[in-house]
Coordinates of C-alpha atoms and ligand atoms in Angstrom, one line a residue:
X819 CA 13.6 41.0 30.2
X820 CA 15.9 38.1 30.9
X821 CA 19.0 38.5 29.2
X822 CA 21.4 35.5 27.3
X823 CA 24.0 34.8 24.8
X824 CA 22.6 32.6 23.0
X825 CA 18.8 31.1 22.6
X826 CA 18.3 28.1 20.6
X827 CA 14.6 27.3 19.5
X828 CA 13.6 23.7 19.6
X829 CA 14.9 21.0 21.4
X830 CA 15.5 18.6 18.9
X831 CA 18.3 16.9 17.2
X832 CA 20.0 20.0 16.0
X833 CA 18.7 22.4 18.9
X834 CA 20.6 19.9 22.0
X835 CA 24.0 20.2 19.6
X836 CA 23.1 23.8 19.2
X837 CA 22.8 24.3 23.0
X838 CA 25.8 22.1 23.9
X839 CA 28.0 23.6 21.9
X840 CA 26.9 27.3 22.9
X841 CA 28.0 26.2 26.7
X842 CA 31.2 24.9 25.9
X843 CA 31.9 28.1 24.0
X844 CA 31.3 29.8 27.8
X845 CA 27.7 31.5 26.7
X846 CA 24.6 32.1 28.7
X847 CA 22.3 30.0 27.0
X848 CA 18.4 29.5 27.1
X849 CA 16.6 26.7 25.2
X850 CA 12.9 26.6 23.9
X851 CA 11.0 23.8 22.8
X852 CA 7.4 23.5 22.2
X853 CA 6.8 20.1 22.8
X854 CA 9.6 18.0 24.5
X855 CA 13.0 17.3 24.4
X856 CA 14.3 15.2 21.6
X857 CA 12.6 16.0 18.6
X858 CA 11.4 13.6 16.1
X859 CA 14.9 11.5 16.2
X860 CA 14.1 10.5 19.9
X861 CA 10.4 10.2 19.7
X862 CA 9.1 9.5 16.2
X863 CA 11.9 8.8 14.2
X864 CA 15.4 7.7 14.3
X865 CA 15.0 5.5 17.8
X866 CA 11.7 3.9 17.5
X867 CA 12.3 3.0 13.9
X868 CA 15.3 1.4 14.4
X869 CA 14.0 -0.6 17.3
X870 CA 11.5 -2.0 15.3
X871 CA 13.9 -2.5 12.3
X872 CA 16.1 -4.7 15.1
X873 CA 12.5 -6.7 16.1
X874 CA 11.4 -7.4 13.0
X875 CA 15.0 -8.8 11.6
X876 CA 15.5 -11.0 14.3
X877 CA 12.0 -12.5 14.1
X878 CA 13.1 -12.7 10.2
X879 CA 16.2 -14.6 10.9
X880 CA 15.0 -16.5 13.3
X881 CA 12.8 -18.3 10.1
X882 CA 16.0 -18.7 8.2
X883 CA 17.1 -20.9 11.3
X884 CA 17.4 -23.7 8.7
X885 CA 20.5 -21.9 6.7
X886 CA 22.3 -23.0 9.9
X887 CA 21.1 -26.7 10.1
X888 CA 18.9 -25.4 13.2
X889 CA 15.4 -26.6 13.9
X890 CA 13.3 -24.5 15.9
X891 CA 11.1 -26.7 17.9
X892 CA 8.2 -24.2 18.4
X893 CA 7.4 -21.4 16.1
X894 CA 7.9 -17.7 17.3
X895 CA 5.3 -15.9 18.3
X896 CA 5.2 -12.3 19.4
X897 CA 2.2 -10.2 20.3
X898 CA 2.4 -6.3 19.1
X899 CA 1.4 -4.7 22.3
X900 CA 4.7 -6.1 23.9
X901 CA 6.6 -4.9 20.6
X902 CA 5.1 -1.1 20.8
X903 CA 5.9 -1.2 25.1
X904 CA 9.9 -2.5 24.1
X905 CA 9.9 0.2 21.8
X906 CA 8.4 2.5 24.5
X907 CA 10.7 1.6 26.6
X908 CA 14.0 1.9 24.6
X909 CA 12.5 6.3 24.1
X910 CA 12.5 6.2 27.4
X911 CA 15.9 5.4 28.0
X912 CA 17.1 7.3 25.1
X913 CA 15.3 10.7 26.1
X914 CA 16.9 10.7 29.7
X915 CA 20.0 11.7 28.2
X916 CA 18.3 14.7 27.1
X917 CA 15.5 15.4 30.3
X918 CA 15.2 19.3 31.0
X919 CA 17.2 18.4 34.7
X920 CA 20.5 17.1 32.6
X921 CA 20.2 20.2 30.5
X922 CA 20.0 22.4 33.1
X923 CA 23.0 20.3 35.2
X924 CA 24.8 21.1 32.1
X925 CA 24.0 24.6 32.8
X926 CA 21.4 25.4 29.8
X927 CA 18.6 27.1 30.9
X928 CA 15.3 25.4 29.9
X929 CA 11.9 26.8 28.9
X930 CA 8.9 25.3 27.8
X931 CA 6.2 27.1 25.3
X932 CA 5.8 28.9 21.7
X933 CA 7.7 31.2 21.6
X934 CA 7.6 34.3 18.5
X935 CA 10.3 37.0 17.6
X936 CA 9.4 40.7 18.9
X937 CA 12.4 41.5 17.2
X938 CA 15.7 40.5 15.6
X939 CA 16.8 40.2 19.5
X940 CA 14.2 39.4 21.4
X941 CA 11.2 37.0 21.6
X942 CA 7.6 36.6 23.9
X943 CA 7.2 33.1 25.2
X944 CA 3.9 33.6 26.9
X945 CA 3.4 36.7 29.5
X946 CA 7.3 37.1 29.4
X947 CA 10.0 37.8 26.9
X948 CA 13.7 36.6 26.3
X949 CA 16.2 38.6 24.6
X950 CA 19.9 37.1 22.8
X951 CA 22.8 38.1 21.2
X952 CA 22.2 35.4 19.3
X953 CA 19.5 33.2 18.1
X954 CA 19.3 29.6 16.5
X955 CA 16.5 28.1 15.0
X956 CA 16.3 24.3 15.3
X957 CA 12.6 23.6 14.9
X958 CA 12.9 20.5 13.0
X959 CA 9.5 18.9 10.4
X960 CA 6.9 16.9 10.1
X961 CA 5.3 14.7 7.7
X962 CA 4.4 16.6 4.5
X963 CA 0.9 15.2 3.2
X964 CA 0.2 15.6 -0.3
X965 CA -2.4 17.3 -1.7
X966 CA -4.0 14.0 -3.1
X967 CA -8.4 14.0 -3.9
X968 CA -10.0 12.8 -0.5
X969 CA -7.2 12.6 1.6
X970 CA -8.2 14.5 4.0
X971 CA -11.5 12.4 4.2
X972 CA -9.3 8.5 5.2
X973 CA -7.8 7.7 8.6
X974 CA -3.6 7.7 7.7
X975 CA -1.1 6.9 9.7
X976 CA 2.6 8.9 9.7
X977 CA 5.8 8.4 11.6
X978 CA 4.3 10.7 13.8
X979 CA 1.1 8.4 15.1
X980 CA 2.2 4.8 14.0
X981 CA 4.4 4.2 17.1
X982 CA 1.5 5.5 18.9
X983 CA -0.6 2.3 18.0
X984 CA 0.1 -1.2 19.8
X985 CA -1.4 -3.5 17.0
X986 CA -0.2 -3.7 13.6
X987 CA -2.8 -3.8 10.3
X988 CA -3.1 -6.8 8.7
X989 CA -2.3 -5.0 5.4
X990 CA -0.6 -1.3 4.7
X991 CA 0.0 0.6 1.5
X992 CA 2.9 2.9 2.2
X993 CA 3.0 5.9 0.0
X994 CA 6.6 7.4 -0.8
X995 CA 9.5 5.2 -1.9
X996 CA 11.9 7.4 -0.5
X997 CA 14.5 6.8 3.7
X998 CA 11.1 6.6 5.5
X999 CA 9.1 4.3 3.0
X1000 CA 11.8 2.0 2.8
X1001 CA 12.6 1.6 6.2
X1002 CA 8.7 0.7 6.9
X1003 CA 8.3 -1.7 4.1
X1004 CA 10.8 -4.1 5.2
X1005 CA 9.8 -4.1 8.9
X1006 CA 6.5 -4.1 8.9
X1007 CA 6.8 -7.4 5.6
X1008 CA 9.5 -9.2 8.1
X1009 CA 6.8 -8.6 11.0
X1010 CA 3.9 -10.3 8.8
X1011 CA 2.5 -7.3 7.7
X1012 CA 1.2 -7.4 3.7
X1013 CA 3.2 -4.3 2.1
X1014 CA 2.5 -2.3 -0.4
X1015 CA 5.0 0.5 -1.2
X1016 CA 3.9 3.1 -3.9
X1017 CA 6.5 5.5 -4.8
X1018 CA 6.1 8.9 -7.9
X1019 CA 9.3 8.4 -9.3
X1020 CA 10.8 5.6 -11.5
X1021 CA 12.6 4.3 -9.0
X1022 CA 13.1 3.9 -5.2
X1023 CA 15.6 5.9 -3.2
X1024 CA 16.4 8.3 -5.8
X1025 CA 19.8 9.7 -3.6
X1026 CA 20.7 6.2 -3.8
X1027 CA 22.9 4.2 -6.2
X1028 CA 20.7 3.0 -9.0
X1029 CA 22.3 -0.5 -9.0
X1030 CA 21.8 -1.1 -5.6
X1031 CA 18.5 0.0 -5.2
X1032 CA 18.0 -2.4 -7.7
X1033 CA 19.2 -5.1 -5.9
X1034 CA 16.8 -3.7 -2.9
X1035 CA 13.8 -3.5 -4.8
X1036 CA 14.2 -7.2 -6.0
X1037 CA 15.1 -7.8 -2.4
X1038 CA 12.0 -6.1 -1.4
X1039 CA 9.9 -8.0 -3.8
X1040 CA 11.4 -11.4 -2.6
X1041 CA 10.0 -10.8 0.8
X1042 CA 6.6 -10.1 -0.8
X1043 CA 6.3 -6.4 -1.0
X1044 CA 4.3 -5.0 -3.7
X1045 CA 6.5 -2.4 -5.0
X1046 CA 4.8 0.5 -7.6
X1047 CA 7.6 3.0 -8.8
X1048 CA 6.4 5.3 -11.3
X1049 CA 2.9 5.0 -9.8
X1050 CA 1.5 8.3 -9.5
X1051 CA -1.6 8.0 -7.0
X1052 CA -4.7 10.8 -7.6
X1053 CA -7.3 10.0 -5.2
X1054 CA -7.5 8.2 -1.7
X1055 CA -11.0 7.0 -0.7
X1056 CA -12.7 4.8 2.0
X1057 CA -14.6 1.6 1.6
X1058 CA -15.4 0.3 4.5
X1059 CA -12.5 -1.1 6.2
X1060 CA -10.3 -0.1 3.5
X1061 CA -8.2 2.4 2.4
X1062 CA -8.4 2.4 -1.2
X1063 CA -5.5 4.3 -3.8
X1064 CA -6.1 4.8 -7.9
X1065 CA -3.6 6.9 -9.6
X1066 CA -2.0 5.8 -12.9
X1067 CA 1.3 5.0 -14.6
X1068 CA 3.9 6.9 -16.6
X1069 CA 2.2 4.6 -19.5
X1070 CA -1.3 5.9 -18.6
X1071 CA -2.4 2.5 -17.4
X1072 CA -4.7 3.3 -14.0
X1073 CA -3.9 1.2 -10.9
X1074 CA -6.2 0.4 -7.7
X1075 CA -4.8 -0.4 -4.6
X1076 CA -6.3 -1.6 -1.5
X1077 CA -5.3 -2.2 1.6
X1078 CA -6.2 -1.8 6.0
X1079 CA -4.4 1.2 6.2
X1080 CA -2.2 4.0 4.4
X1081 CA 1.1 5.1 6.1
X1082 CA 2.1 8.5 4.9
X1083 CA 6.3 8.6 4.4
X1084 CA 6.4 11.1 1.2
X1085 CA 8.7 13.8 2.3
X1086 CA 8.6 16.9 5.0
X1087 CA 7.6 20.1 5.6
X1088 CA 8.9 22.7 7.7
X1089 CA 8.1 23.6 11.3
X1090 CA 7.9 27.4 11.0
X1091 CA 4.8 28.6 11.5
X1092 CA 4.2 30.9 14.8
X1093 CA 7.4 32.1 15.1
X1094 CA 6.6 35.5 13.9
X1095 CA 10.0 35.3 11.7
X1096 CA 8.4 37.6 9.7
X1097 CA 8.6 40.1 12.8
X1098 CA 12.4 39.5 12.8
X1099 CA 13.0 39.6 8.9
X1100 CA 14.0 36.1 8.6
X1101 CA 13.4 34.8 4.8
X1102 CA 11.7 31.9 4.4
X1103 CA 11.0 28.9 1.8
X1104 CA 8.3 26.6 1.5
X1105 CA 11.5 24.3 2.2
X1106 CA 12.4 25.6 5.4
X1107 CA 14.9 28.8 5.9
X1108 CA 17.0 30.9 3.9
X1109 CA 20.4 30.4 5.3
X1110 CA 23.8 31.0 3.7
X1111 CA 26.7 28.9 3.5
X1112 CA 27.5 29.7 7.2
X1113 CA 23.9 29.0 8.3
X1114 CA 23.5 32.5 9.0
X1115 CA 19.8 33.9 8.4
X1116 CA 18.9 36.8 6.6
X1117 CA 19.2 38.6 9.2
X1118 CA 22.6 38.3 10.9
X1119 CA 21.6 37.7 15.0
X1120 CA 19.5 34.9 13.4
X1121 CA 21.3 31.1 12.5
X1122 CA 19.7 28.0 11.8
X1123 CA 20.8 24.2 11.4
X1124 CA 18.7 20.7 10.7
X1125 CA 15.6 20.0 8.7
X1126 CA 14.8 23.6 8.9
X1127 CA 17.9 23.8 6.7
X1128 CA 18.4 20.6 4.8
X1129 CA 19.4 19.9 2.0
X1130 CA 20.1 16.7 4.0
X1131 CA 17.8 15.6 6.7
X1132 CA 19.4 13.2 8.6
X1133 CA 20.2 14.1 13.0
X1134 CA 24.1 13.5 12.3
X1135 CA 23.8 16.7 9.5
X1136 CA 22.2 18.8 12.1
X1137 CA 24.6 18.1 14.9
X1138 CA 27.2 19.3 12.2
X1139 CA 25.4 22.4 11.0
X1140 CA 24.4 23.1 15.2
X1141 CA 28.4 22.9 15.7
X1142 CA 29.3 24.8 12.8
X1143 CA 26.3 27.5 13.1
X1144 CA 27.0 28.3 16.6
X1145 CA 30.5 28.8 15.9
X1146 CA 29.6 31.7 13.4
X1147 CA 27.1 33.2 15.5
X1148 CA 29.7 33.5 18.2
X1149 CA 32.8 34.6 16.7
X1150 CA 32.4 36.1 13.6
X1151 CA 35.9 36.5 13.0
X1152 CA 36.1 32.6 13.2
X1153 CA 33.6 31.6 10.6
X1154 CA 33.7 28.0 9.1
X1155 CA 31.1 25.9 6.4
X1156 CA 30.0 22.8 6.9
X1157 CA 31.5 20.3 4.3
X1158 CA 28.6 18.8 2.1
X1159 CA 31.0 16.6 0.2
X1160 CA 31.6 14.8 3.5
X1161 CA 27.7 13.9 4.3
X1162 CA 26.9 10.5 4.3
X1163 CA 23.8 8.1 5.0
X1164 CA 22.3 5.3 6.0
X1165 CA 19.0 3.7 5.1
X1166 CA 17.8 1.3 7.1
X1167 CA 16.3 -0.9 4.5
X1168 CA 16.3 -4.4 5.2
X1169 CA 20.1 -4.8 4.6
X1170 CA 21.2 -1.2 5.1
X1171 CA 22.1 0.3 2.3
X1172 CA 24.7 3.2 2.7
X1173 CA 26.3 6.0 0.1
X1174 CA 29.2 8.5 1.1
X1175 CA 30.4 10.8 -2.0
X1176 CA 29.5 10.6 -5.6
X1177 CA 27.6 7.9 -7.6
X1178 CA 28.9 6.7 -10.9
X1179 CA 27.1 8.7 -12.9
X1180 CA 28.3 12.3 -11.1
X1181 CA 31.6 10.9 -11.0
X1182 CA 32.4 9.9 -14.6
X1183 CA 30.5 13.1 -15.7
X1184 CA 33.0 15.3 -13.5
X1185 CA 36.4 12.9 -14.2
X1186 CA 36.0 11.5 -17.1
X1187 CA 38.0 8.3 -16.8
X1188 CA 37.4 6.8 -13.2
X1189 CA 37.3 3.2 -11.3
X1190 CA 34.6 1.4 -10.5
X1191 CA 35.0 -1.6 -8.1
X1192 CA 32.4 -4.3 -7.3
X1193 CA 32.6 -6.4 -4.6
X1194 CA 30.4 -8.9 -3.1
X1195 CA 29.7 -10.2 0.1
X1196 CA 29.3 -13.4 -1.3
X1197 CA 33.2 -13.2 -1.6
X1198 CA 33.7 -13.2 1.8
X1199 CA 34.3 -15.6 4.4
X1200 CA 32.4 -13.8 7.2
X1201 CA 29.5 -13.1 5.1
X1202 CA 29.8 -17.5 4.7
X1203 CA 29.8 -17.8 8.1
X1204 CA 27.0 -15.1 8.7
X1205 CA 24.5 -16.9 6.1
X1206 CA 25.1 -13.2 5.1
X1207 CA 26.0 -13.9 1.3
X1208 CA 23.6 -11.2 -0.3
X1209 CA 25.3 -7.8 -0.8
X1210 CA 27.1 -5.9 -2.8
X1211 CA 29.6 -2.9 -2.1
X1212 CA 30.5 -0.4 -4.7
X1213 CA 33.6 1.4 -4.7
X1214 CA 34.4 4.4 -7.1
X1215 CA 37.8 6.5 -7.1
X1216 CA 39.8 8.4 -9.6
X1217 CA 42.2 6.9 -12.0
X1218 CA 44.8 7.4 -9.0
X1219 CA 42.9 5.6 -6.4
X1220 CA 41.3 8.8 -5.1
X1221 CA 38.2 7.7 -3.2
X1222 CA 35.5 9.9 -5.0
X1223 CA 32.4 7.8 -3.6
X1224 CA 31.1 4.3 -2.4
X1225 CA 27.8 2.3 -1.9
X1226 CA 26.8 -0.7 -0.1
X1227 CA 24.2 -2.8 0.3
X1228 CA 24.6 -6.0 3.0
X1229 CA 24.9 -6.6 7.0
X1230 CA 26.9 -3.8 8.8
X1231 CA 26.9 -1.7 5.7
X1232 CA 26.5 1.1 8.2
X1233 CA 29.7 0.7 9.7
X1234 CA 31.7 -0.3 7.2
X1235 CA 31.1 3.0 5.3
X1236 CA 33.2 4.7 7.9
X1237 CA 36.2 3.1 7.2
X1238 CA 36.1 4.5 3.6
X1239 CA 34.9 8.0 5.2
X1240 CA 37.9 8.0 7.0
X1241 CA 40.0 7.3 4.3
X1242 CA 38.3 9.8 1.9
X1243 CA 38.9 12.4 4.9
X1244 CA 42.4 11.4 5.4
X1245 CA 43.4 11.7 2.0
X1246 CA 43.9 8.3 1.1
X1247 CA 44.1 6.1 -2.2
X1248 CA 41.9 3.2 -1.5
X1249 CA 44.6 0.7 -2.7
X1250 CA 46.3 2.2 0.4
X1251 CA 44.0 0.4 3.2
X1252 CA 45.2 -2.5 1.6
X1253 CA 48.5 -2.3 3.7
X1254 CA 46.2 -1.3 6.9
X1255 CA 46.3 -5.1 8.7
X1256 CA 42.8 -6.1 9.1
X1257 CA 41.5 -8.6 11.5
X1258 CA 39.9 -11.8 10.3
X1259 CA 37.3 -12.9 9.8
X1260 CA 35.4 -9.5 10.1
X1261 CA 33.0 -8.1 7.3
X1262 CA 35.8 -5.2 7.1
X1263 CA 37.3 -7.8 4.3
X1264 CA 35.0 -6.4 2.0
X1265 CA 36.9 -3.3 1.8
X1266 CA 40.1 -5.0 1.8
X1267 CA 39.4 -6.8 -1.2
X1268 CA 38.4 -3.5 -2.8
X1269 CA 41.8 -2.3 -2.0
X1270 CA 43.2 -5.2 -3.1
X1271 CA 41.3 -4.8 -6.3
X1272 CA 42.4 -0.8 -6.6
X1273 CA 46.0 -2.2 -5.9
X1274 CA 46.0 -4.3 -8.7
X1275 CA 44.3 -1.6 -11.0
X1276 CA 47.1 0.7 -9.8
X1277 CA 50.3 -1.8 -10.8
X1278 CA 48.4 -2.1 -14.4
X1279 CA 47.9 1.5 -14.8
X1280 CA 51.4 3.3 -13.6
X1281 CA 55.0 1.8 -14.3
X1282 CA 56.0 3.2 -11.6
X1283 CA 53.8 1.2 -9.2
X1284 CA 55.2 -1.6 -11.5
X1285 CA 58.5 -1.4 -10.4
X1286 CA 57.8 0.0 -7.0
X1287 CA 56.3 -3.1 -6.4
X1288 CA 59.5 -5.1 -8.2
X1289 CA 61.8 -4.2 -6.2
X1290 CA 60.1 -3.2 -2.5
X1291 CA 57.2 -6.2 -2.8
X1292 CA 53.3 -5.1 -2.4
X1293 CA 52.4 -1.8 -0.4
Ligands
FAD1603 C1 10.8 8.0 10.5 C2 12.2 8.8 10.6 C3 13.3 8.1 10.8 C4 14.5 8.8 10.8 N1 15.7 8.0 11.0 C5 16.9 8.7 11.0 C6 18.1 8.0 11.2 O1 18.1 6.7 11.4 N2 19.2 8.7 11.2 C7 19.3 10.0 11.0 O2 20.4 10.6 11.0 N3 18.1 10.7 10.8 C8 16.9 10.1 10.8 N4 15.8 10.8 10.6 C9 15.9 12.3 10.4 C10 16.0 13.0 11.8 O3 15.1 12.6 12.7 C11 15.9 14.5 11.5 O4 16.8 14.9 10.5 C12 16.4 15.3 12.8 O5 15.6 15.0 13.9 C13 16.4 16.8 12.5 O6 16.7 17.5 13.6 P1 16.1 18.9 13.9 O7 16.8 19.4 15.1 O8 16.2 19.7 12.7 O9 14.6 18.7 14.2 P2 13.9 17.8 15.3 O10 14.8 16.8 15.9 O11 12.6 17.4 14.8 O12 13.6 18.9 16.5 C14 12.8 20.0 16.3 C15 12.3 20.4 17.7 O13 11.8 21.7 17.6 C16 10.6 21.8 18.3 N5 9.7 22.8 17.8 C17 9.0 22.9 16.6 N6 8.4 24.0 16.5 C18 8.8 24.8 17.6 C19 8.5 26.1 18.0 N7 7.7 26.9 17.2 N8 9.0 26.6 19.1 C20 9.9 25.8 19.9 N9 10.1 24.5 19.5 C21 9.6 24.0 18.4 C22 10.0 20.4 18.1 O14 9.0 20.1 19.1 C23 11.2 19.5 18.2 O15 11.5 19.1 19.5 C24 14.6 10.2 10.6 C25 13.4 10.9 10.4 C26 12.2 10.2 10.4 C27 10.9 11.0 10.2

């Protein structure tokens, strides 16, 4: 029996970190994946949906030429099956990063095949078997399908087959308001695509800031989705071509929605089955794994990290937990969490909307008395320039200028929110970036004005400031 370190199961997101960081800790490491390399981030989620979120906004803009005082002179045309090979294409180049030969380069040992736990040490992966010191389980989900009358009887589509197409449906009802439902919607609308977006709860985005999903959801229906929240679908049926929903309000009133085809988004399910965990011990969910706060198993040879894990599913949270689990697995007098308060996220959603920290809500319920800043991008002169007016970002902190949270909505919302994360990180007020000198004109002015804003909320609040400021002038 082949002897290592440390085995990682599934090549994924969290499993590559996982492996990575088991090598540069000096281990002997093996890594198992089922499929291939990459996981659903490289080949069914993250990368292909973000392509496509790129294609369809510039083919949006380029109709807004007109904002500009531009006149296009021919209309823009595009045909799908060049769209799907682009996307193709851009897998392609992402997956070599992670090809069994650069893994192996790297010194990780690479094995193809199901395997199961013998044991808590060892495992069969076809006529052979591996044993560890250590294990880590990275094996990731898939689309959950819910148990809806007669859906097992229509044609759907999932993250998992719709890159596999290369036409798009004329019309598509999307079930599941939540990341993955609102990343589709927009696209698929700014790509010509009629949308219908069907969501359980009241609302869209339900991690989200209220008030900017509210500004998303009108955004939404501006580009002509058809948005149901609080639409609680009961049976899915075929008629002829077409895929047709009834379910019914919170109200009771009944709803019937038709449409070419139905693209499943409405949540995930755990890849565990066939991994004999029950062999090993390892407790399970119908969630995913039982893991404490150092991401160690019930059973204490056995860690896990990503989707299999959650709460958050998002490939940046598994890379942490990989980082932090392999860590504990390997030096147990060492062991470290992962910081939940610090996880942050962006959705994708026509502008991309972004939240680090607490909402408003969480944080006047835990302070009491806190800050709430508004800015919009319609305030700033890059946003002018950009035809990028619509926006808002949301800035919360502590009476004292403590960051305790933001939210934005609006162009390069996805980088922006790292400025704050750093600041939150570093310990600083947010009135404090205001003496940070920022280049102009860059959309970074959005958080200078929030400073700005906290700055001037901190001279009214503390006579201290006040006279600080007096005598030494601002900052
Ligand atoms: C449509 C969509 C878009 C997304 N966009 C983003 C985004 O923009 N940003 C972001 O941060 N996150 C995004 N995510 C989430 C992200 O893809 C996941 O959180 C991340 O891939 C989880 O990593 P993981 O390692 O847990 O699982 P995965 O990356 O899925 O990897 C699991 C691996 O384990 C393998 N495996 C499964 N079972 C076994 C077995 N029995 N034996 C061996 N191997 C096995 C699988 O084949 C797979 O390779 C998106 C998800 C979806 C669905």
């Amino acid at each position: 029996m082949e002897k290592f370190d440390v085995i990682v199961i599934g090549g994924g997101a969290g499993g590559l970190a996982a492996a990575r960081a088991a090598k540069r800790f000096g281990c002997r490491v093996a890594l198992v994946e089922k499929n291939q390399l990459g996981g659903e981030c490289t080949w069914t989620g993250c990368v292909p949906t973000k392509s496509l979120m790129r294609i369809a906004q510039v083919a949006h803009e380029a109709k807004e030429f007109s904002c500009y005082g531009l006149r296009a002179q021919q209309r823009i045309t595009w045909d799908a099956s060049g769209v799907f090979n682009h996307i193709k294409q851009v897998i392609q180049k992402t997956a070599q990063t992670h090809t069994p030969e650069a893994l192996r380069a790297e010194g990780i040992e690479v094995f193809f095949g199901s395997p199961r736990f013998i044991d808590r040490s060892s495992i069969a992966l076809g006529h052979s078997a591996l044993s560890a010191k250590r294990f880590i389980l990275a094996t990731g989900s898939r689309p959950a399908i819910p148990p809806i009358r007669g859906i097992d009887e229509v044609p759907y589509l999932t993250n998992r087959t719709f890159f596999e197409q290369d036409t798009l449906p004329s019309s598509v009802i999307i079930l599941g308001g939540g990341p993955i439902g609102c990343e589709f919607a927009p696209m698929l609308s700014k790509l010509g695509v009629k949308v219908t977006l069907v969501e359980a709860n009241q609302r869209l985005l339900n991690n989200d800031d209220p008030e900017l999903v509210g500004l998303l959801t009108e955004r939404f229906t501006s580009l002509g989705i058809a948005v149901h929240a609080g639409l609680k679908i009961s049976q899915v049926a075929q008629n002829g071509e077409q895929v047709v929903l009834t379910g019914a309000t919170a109200t009771g009133e009944s709803r019937t929605l038709t449409a070419d085809k139905l693209l499943i988004a409405a949540g995930r399910k755990p890849n565990l089955e066939g991994l004999g965990l029950e062999a090993a011990g390892v407790k399970t969910t119908p969630t995913g794994v039982v893991a404490d706060k150092y991401l160690c198993t019930s059973v204490d040879t056995i860690y896990a990290c990503g989707d299999i894990v959650g709460p958050y599913l998002y490939s940046h949270v598994a890379w942490r937990q990989a980082e932090v689990a392999v860590r504990n697995a390997t030096h147990s007098w060492w062991r470290t969490k992962v910081n939940y308060d610090d996880v942050l996220w962006i959705t994708f959603a026509d502008e991309e909307l972004v939240r680090v920290g607490m909402l408003e809500d969480e944080a006047r319920k835990k302070y009491g008395k806190i800050e709430v800043i508004r800015i919009p991008y319609s305030s700033i002169d890059r946003g002018r320039m950009d035809c990028a007016t619509y926006g808002l970002g949301k800035f919360i902190t502590k009476r004292d200028g403590t960051i305790v949270g933001a939210s934005i909505i609006g162009p390069r919302a996805g980088e922006l929110i790292h400025e704050i994360q750093m600041a939150r990180v570093a310990g600083l007020k947010l009135y404090e970036l205001a003496r940070v000198m920022h280049a102009y004109p860059a959309y970074n002015d959005l958080l200078l004005k929030a400073a700005r804003e906290a700055y001037r909320l901190r001279l009214e609040q503390s006579s201290w400031a006040r006279w600080r400021h007096r005598w030494f002038g601002s900052f």
